[in-house]
Phi, psi and omega in degrees: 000344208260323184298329201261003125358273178284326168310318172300311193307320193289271177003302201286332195270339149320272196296356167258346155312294195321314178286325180293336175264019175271011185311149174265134166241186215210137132260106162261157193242120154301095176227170180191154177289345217263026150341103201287323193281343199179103187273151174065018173289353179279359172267327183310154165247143174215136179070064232325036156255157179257149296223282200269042166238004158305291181319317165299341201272326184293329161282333157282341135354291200278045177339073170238006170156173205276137187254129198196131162282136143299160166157129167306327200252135188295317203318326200298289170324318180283277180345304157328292201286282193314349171270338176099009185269173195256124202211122177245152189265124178238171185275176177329283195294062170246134194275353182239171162277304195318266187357301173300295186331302205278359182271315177308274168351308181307294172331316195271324152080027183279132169320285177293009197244124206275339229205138195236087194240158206250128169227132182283152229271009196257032194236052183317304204283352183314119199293104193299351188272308174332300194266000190245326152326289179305338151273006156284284220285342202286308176324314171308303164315330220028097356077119127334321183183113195232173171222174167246148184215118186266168173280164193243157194235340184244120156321293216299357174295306192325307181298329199257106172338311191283318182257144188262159179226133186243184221206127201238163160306286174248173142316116173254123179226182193319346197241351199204134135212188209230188213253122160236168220267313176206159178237132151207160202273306177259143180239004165348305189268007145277154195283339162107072155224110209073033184251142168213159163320027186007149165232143188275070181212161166211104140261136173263179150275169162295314181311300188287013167262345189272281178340294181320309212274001168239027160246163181268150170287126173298166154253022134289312185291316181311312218290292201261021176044063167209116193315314182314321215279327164345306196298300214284344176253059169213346170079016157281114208276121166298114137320121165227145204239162174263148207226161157296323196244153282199024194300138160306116117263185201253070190237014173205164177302331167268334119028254160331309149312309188293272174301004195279281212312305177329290208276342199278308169340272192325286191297000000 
């Protein structure tokens, strides 16, 4: 009795791994034309693709859920669709992409769905092992709301303005992660410890992407344009997970040249 007991119990603690990782996610990509640093960027090409069918293709790739651009804008909307991707029209006004996702989330009016993940629309090089880590482990955690962060190899990040940097609890590495503490563009004024690389990616749960999308904007977030920051003086905790690889965004004209030569080289 005790063996066949202890034989259920296993049985049992199997099939609830199993259902947690059958959890379902949804990728949305937030994109718009009206960029203030590099107008038209979801367009620009490389390797004769445009910047967010990089992004799209690199997230159907990653098979962690069914893929869908946010966007206002028809050029976005055509491009896509005429691409064979899946694309929804959302309103103008909106002041974030978390904001845009979540009007999309609405649209789609999907049931079933545990995990919400925001992925940005300037992250051509961004790692399909990556985005698929980061929907293991948020599940695994069950995590509200988690990110991703690589280590910095370059002092001059720390200086540059253009990469956010986030600031952890503890030290994350492939086995471990950890709350983070702060988002910032400079980071000067840290001892530089627990400091990593931001990746433009997120996942929630829903309740906490609905929670989020009803709070009003801090002014640290107006300040340095950065959304993430809403959560965390909102007692929303960020999960940061750790990633290998090292992706460019695309957020200035040099940028962009910089990753062209990059990805056209590579092919």
């Amino acid at each position: 009795t005790k063996k066949i007991l202890n034989f259920t119990l296993i049985i049992a603690s199997e099939r609830r791994i199993i259902i947690r990782f059958m959890r379902k996610s949804i990728v949305l990509i937030p994109s718009r034309m009206a960029a203030t640093r590099l107008p038209n960027k979801p367009l620009l090409r490389i390797n004769n693709k445009s910047l967010i069918m990089h992004v799209y293709q690199k997230a159907k790739l990653s098979n962690v859920g069914d893929v869908y651009v946010a966007t206002a804008d028809d050029e976005i909307f055509n491009e896509v669709i005429k691409n064979g991707g899946k694309c929804l029209k959302t309103e103008k006004s909106h002041q974030t992409g978390t904001d845009r996702i979540f009007d999309a989330f609405k649209k789609l009016d999907i049931k079933n769905i545990n995990y919400v993940i925001n992925l940005q629309g300037d992250e051509p090089l961004i790692d399909i092992k990556d985005i698929q880590n980061l929907n293991v482990k948020a599940i695994k955690n069950n995590s509200d709301m988690a990110t991703l962060a690589c280590k910095i190899d370059d002092n001059q990040i720390f200086e540059n303005k253009n990469i956010v940097k986030v600031v952890t609890n503890k030290k994350i590495d492939n086995n471990t992660i950890s709350s983070a503490i702060q988002f910032s563009r400079n980071i000067k004024k840290y001892d530089k410890k627990n400091i990593y690389h931001h990746i433009g990616i997120y996942i929630y749960k829903p309740s906490i992407l609905k929670k989020f999308v009803q709070l009003q904007q801090t002014k640290d977030e107006k300040k340095e344009k950065l959304e993430q920051l809403r959560a965390l003086q909102n007692n929303i905790k960020i999960d940061v997970v750790f990633a290998n690889s090292k992706p460019i965004g695309v957020d200035t004209k040099k940028d962009y040249i910089e990753i062209k030569k990059l990805m056209e080289y590579k092919k």
